[in-house]
mmCIF file of C-alpha atoms in Angstrom:
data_model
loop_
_atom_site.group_PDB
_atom_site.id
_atom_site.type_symbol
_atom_site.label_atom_id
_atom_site.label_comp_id
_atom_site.label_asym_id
_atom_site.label_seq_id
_atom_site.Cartn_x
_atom_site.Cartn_y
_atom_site.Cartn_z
ATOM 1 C CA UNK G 1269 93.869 86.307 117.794
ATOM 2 C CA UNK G 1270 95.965 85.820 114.612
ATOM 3 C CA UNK G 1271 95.239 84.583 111.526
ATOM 4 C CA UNK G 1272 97.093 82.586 109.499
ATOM 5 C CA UNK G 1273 95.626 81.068 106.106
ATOM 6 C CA UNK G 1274 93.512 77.724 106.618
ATOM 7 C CA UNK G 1275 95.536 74.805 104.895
ATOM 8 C CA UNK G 1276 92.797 73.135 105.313
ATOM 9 C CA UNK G 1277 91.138 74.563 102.517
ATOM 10 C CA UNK G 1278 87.632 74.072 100.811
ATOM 11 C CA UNK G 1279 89.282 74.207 97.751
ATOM 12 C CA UNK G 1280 92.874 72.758 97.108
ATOM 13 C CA UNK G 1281 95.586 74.872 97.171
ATOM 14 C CA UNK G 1282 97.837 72.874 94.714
ATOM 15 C CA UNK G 1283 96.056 71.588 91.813
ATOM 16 C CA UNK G 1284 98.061 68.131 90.398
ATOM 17 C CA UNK G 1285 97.567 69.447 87.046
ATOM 18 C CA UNK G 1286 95.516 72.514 85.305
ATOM 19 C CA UNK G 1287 92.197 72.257 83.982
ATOM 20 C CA UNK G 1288 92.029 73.151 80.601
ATOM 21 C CA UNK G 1289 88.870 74.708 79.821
ATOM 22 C CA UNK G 1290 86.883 76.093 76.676
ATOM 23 C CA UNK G 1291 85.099 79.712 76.902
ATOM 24 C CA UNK G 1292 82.177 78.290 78.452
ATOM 25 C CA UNK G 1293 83.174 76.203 80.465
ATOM 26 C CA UNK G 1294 85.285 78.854 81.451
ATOM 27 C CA UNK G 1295 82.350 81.028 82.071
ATOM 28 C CA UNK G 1296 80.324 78.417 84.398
ATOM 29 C CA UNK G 1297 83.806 77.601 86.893
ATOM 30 C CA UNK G 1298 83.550 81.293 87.167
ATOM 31 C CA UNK G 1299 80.033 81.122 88.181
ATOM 32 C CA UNK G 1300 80.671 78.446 90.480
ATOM 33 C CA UNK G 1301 83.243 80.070 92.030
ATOM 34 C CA UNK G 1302 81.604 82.976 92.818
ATOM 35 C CA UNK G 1303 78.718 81.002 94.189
ATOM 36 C CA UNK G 1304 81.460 80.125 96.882
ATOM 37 C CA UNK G 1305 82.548 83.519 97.243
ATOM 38 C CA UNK G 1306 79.259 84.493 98.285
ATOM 39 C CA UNK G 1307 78.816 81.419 100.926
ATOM 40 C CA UNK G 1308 82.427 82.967 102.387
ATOM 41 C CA UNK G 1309 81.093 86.372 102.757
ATOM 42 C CA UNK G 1310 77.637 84.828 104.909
ATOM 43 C CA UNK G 1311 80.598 83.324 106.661
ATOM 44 C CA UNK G 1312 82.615 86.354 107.837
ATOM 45 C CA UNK G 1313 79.301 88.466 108.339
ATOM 46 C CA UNK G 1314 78.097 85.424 110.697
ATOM 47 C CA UNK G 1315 81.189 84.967 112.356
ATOM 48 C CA UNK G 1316 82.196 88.759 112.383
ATOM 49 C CA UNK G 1317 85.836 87.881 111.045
ATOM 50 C CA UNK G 1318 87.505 90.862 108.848
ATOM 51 C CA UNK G 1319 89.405 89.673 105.507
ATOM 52 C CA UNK G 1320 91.742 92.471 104.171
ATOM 53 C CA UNK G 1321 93.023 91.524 100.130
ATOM 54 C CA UNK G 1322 95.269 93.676 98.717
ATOM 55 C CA UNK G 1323 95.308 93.634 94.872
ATOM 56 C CA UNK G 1324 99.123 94.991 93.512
ATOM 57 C CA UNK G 1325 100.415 94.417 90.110
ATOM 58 C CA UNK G 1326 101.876 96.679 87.348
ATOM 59 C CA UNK G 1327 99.577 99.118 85.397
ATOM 60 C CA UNK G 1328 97.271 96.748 83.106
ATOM 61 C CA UNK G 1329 97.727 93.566 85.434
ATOM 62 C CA UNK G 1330 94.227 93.257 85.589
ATOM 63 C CA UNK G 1331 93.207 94.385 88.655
ATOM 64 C CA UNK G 1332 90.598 96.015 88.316
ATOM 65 C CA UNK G 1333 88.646 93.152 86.531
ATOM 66 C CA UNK G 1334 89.727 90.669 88.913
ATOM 67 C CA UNK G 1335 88.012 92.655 91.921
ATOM 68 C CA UNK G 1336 84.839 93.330 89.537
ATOM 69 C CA UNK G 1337 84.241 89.390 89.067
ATOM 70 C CA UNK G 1338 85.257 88.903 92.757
ATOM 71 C CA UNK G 1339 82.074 91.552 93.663
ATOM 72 C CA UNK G 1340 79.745 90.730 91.183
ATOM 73 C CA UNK G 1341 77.187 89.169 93.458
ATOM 74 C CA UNK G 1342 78.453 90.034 96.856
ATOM 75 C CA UNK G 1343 76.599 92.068 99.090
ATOM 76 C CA UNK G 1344 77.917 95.718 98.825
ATOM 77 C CA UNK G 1345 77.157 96.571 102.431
ATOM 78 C CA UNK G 1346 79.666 94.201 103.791
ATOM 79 C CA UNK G 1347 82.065 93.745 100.816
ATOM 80 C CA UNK G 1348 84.145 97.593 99.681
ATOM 81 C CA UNK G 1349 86.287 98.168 97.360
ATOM 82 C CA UNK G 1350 89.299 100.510 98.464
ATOM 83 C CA UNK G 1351 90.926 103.084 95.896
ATOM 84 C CA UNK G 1352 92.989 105.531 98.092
ATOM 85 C CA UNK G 1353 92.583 108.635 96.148
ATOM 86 C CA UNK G 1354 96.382 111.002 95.921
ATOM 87 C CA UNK G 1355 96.772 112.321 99.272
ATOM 88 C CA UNK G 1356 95.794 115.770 100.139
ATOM 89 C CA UNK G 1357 98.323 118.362 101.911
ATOM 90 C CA UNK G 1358 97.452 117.367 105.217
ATOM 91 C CA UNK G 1359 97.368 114.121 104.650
ATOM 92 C CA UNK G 1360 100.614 114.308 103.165
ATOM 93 C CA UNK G 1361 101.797 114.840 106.707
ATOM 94 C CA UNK G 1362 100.349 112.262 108.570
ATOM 95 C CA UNK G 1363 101.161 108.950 109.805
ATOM 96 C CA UNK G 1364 102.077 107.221 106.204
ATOM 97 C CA UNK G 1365 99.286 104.213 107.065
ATOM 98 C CA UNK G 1366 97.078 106.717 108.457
ATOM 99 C CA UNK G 1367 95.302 106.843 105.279
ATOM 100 C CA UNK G 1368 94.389 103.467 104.918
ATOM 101 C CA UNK G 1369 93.663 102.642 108.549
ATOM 102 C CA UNK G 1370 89.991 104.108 108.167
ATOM 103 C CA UNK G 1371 89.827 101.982 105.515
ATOM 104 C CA UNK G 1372 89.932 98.547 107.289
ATOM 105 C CA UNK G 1373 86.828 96.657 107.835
ATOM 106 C CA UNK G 1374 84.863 96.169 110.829
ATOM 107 C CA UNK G 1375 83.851 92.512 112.003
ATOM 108 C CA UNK G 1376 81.885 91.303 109.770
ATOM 109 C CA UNK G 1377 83.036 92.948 106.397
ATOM 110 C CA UNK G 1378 85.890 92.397 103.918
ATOM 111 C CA UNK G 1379 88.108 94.991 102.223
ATOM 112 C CA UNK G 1380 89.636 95.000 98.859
ATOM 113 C CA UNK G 1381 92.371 97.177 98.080
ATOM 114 C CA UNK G 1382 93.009 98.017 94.623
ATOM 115 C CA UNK G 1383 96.651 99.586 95.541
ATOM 116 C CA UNK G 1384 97.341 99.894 99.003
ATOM 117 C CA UNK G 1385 99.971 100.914 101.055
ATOM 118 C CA UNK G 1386 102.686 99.174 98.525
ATOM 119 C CA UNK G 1387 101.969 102.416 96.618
ATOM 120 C CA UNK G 1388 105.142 103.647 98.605
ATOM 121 C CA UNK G 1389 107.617 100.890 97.723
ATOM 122 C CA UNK G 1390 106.280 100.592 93.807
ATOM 123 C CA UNK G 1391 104.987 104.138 92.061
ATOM 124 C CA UNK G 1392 105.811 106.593 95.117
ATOM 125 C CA UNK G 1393 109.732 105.537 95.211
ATOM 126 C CA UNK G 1394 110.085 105.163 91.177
ATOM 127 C CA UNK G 1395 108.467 108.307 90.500
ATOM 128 C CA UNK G 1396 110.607 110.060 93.447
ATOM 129 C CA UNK G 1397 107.029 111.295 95.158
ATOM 130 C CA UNK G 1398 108.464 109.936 98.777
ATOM 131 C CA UNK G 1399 112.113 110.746 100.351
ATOM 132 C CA UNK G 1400 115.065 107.664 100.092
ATOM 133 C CA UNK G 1401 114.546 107.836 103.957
ATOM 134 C CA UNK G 1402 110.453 107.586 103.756
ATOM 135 C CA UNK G 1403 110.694 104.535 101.084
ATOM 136 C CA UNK G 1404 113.332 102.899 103.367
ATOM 137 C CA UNK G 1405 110.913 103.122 106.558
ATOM 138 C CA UNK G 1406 108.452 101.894 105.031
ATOM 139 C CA UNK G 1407 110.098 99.016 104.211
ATOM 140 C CA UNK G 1408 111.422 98.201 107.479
ATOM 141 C CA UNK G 1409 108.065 99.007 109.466
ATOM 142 C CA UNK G 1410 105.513 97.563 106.625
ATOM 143 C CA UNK G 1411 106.171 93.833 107.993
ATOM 144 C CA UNK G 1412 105.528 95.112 111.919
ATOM 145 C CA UNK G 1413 102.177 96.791 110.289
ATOM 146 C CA UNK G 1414 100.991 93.937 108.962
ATOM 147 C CA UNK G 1415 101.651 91.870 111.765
ATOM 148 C CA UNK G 1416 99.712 94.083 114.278
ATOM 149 C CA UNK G 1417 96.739 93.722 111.813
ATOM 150 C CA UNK G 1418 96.997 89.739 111.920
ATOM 151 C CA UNK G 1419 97.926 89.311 115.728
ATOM 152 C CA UNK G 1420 94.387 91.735 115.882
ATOM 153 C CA UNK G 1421 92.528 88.649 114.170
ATOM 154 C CA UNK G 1422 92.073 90.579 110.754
ATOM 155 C CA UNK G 1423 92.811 87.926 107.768
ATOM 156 C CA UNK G 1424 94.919 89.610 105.453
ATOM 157 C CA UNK G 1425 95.605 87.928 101.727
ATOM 158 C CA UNK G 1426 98.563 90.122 99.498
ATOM 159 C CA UNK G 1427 98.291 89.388 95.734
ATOM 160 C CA UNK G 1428 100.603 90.552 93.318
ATOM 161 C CA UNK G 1429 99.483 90.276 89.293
ATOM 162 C CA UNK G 1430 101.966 89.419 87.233
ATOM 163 C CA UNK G 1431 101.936 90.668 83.480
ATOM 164 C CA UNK G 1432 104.934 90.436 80.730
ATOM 165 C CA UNK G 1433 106.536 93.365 79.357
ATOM 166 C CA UNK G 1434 105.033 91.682 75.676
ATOM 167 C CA UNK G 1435 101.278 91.679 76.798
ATOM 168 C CA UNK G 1436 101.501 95.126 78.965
ATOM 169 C CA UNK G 1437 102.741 96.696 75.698
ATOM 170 C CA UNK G 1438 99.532 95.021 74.082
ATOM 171 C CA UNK G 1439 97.099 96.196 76.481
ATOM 172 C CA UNK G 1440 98.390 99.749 76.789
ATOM 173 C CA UNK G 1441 97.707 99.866 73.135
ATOM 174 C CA UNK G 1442 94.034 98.617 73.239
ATOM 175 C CA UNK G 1443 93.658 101.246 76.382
ATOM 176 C CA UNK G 1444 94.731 103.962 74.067
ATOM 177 C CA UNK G 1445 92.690 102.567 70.955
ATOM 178 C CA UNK G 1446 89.203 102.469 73.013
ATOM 179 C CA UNK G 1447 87.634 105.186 74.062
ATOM 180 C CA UNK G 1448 85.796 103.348 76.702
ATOM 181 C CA UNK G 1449 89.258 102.468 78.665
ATOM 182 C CA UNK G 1450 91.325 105.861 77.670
ATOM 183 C CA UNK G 1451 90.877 106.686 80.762
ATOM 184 C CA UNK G 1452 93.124 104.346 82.413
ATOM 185 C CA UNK G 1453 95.804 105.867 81.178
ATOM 186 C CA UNK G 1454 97.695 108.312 82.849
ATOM 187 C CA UNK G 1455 100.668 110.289 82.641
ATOM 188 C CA UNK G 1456 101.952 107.709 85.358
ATOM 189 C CA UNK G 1457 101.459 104.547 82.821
ATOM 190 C CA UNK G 1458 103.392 106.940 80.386
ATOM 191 C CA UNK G 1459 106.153 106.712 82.999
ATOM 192 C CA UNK G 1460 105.586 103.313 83.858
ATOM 193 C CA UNK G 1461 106.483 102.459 80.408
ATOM 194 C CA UNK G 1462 109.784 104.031 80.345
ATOM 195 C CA UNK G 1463 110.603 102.898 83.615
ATOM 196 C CA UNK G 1464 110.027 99.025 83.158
ATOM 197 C CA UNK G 1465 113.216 98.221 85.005
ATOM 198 C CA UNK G 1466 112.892 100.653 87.764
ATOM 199 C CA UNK G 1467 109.545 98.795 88.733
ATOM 200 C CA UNK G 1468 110.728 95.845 88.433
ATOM 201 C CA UNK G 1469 113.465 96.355 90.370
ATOM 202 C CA UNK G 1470 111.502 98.425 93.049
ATOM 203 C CA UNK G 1471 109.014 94.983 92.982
ATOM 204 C CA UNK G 1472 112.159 92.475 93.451
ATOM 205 C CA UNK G 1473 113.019 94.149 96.987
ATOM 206 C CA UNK G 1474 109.307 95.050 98.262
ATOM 207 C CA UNK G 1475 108.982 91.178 98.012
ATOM 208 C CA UNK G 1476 112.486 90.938 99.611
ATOM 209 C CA UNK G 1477 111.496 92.961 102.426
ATOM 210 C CA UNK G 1478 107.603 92.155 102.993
ATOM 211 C CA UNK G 1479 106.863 89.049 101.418
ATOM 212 C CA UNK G 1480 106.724 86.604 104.719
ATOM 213 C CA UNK G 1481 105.538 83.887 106.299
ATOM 214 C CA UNK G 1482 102.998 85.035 108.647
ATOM 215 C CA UNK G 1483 102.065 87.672 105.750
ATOM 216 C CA UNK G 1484 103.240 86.304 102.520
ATOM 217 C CA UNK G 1485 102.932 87.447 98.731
ATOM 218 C CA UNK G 1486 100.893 84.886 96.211
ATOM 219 C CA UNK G 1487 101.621 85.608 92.761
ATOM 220 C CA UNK G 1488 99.210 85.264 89.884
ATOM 221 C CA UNK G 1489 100.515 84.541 86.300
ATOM 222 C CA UNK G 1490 98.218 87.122 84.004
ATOM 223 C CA UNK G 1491 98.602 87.476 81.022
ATOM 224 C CA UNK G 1492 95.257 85.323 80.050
ATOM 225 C CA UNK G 1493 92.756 87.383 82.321
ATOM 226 C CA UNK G 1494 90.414 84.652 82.177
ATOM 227 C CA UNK G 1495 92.575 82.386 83.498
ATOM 228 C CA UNK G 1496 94.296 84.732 85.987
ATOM 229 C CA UNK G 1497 90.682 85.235 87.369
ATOM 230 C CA UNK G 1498 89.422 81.815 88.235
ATOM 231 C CA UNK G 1499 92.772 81.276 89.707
ATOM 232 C CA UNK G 1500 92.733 84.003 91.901
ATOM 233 C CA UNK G 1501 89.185 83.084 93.474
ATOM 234 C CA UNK G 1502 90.052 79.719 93.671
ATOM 235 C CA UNK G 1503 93.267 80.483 95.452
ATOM 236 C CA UNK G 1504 91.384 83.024 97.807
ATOM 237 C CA UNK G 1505 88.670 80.606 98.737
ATOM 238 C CA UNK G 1506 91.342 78.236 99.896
ATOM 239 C CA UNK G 1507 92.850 79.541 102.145
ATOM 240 C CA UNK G 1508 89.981 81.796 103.787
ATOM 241 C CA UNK G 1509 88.476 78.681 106.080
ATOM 242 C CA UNK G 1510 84.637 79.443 105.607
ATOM 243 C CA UNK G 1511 82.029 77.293 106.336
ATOM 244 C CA UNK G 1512 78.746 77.271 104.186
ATOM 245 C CA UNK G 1513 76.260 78.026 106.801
ATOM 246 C CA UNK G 1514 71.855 77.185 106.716
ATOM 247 C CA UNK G 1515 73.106 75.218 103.091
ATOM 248 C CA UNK G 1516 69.427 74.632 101.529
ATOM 249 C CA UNK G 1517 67.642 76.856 103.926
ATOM 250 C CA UNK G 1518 65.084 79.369 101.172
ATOM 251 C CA UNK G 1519 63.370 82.111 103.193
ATOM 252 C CA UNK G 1520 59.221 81.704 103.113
ATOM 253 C CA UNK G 1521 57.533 84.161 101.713
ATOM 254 C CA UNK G 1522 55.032 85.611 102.923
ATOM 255 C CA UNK G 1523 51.353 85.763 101.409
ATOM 256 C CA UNK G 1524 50.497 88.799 99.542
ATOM 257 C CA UNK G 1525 49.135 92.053 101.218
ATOM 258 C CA UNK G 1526 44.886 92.257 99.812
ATOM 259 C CA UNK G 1527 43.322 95.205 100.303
ATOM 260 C CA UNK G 1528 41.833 97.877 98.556
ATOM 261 C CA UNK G 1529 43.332 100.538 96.966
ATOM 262 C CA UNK G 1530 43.383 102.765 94.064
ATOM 263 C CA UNK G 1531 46.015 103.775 92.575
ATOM 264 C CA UNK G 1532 46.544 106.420 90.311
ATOM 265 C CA UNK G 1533 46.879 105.963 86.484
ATOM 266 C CA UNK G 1534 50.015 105.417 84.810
ATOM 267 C CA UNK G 1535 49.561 108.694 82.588
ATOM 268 C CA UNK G 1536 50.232 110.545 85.369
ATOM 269 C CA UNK G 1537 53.347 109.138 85.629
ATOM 270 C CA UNK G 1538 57.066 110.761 83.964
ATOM 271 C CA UNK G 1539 57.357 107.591 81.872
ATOM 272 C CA UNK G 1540 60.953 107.577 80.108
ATOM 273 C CA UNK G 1541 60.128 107.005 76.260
ATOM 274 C CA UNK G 1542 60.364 103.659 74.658
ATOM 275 C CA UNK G 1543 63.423 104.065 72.524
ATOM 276 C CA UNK G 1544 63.938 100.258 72.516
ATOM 277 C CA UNK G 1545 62.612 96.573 72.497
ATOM 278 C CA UNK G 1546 64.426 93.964 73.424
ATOM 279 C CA UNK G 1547 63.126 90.296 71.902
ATOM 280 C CA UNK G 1548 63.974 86.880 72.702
#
């Protein structure tokens, strides 16, 4: 069967006007939001359905924050998040999608890709790691992928964040000010500083070439990560047509076990030491 995206959406897909909203109120949409997220994922384990999201952008989009608040309370057994390592030698000559076809989920569990496959039309073809003729059959065959995956029933949503040259040049600073995020940058963001053109460029005909309307591209303004985050989910819980299933329903516990038993004493225990006390 093939999926398209649900207009009929639980949450609109055009908003008349945007919500302007202070920190915290920020904070609880967010909240809400993911509530929702975690009523779709009951949905597609119940129902078995496979959701594939790819998450593209330039280096500092905000990717990888975007997929963090999009897991935050999902269940990890059903939900992964994909990060194709730099192919070996012998994977160098395989198939080109063969290493990300293990990666798709099974019924029942959703996929997100930070990168994907569009590594060949953005970073592999500006930094000359693929051939002219490898970059230009990807392009042609990427489409016919994609549409095997949706006429095979597996919902497949393509984002692409989109960052100004301005704020990129801000966060690449912070990265290299913070020792806690130094290690997002790589020689590569070196590169894909001097090569701002070259990716954008590379970006203008991927979308020319693979952004369609059985498998289309939706584009997310982010330069305010907060904002780029709520309206990701939001846009992503459109257009997947879940259901909330058993609303209300609480499990029963059941009573306590009460028997006896003596346990050992807590000095016999490796305790790790006390080095702090937190206090309301």
């Amino acid at each position: 069967m093939m999926y398209a995206p649900d207009v009929s959406s639980n949450l609109p897909l055009v908003a008349h006007a945007a919500e302007e909203l202070n920190h915290k109120q920020g904070e609880k949409e967010l909240l809400r939001l993911q509530t929702e997220l975690v009523y779709m994922q009951e949905w597609i384990v119940a129902e078995k359905r496979r959701l594939v999201v790819l998450f593209e952008g330039r280096d500092t989009a905000g990717k990888d924050g975007a997929i963090k608040r999009v897991t935050t309370y999902l269940n990890p057994r059903t939900c992964r998040v994909v990060a194709v390592p730099t192919p070996s030698e012998r994977e160098r000559s395989q198939w080109f999608f063969q290493r990300y076809v293990p990666h798709l989920p099974a019924g029942g569990e959703i996929a997100l890709f930070n990168r994907s496959w569009y590594n060949r039309a953005g970073v592999e073809h500006v930094m000359g790691y693929c051939t002219e003729d490898e970059y230009e059959e990807f392009l042609r065959f990427c489409p016919l992928f994609e549409q095997a995956l949706l006429n095979d029933g597996i919902m497949l949503v393509k984002y692409w964040l989109s960052v100004s040259d301005d704020e990129q040049e801000r966060r690449f600073e912070k990265r290299l000010s913070d020792p806690r995020k130094r290690w997002k940058f790589s020689p590569t963001d070196v590169q894909a500083r001097a090569r701002w053109v070259d990716y954008a460029e590379a970006k203008d005909r991927m979308f020319a070439y693979t952004d369609t309307e059985q498998s289309p591209w939706y584009v997310v303004e982010a330069d305010d990560k907060r904002t780029a985050r709520l309206n990701l989910i939001s846009h992503l819980l459109s257009i997947v047509p879940y259901e909330h299933l058993d609303e209300g329903k609480r499990p029963k516990l059941p009573a306590r076990q009460k028997r006896k038993y003596q346990r050992p004493p807590k000095r016999t225990e490796r305790l790790v030491p006390e080095r702090y006390v937190v206090s309301d």
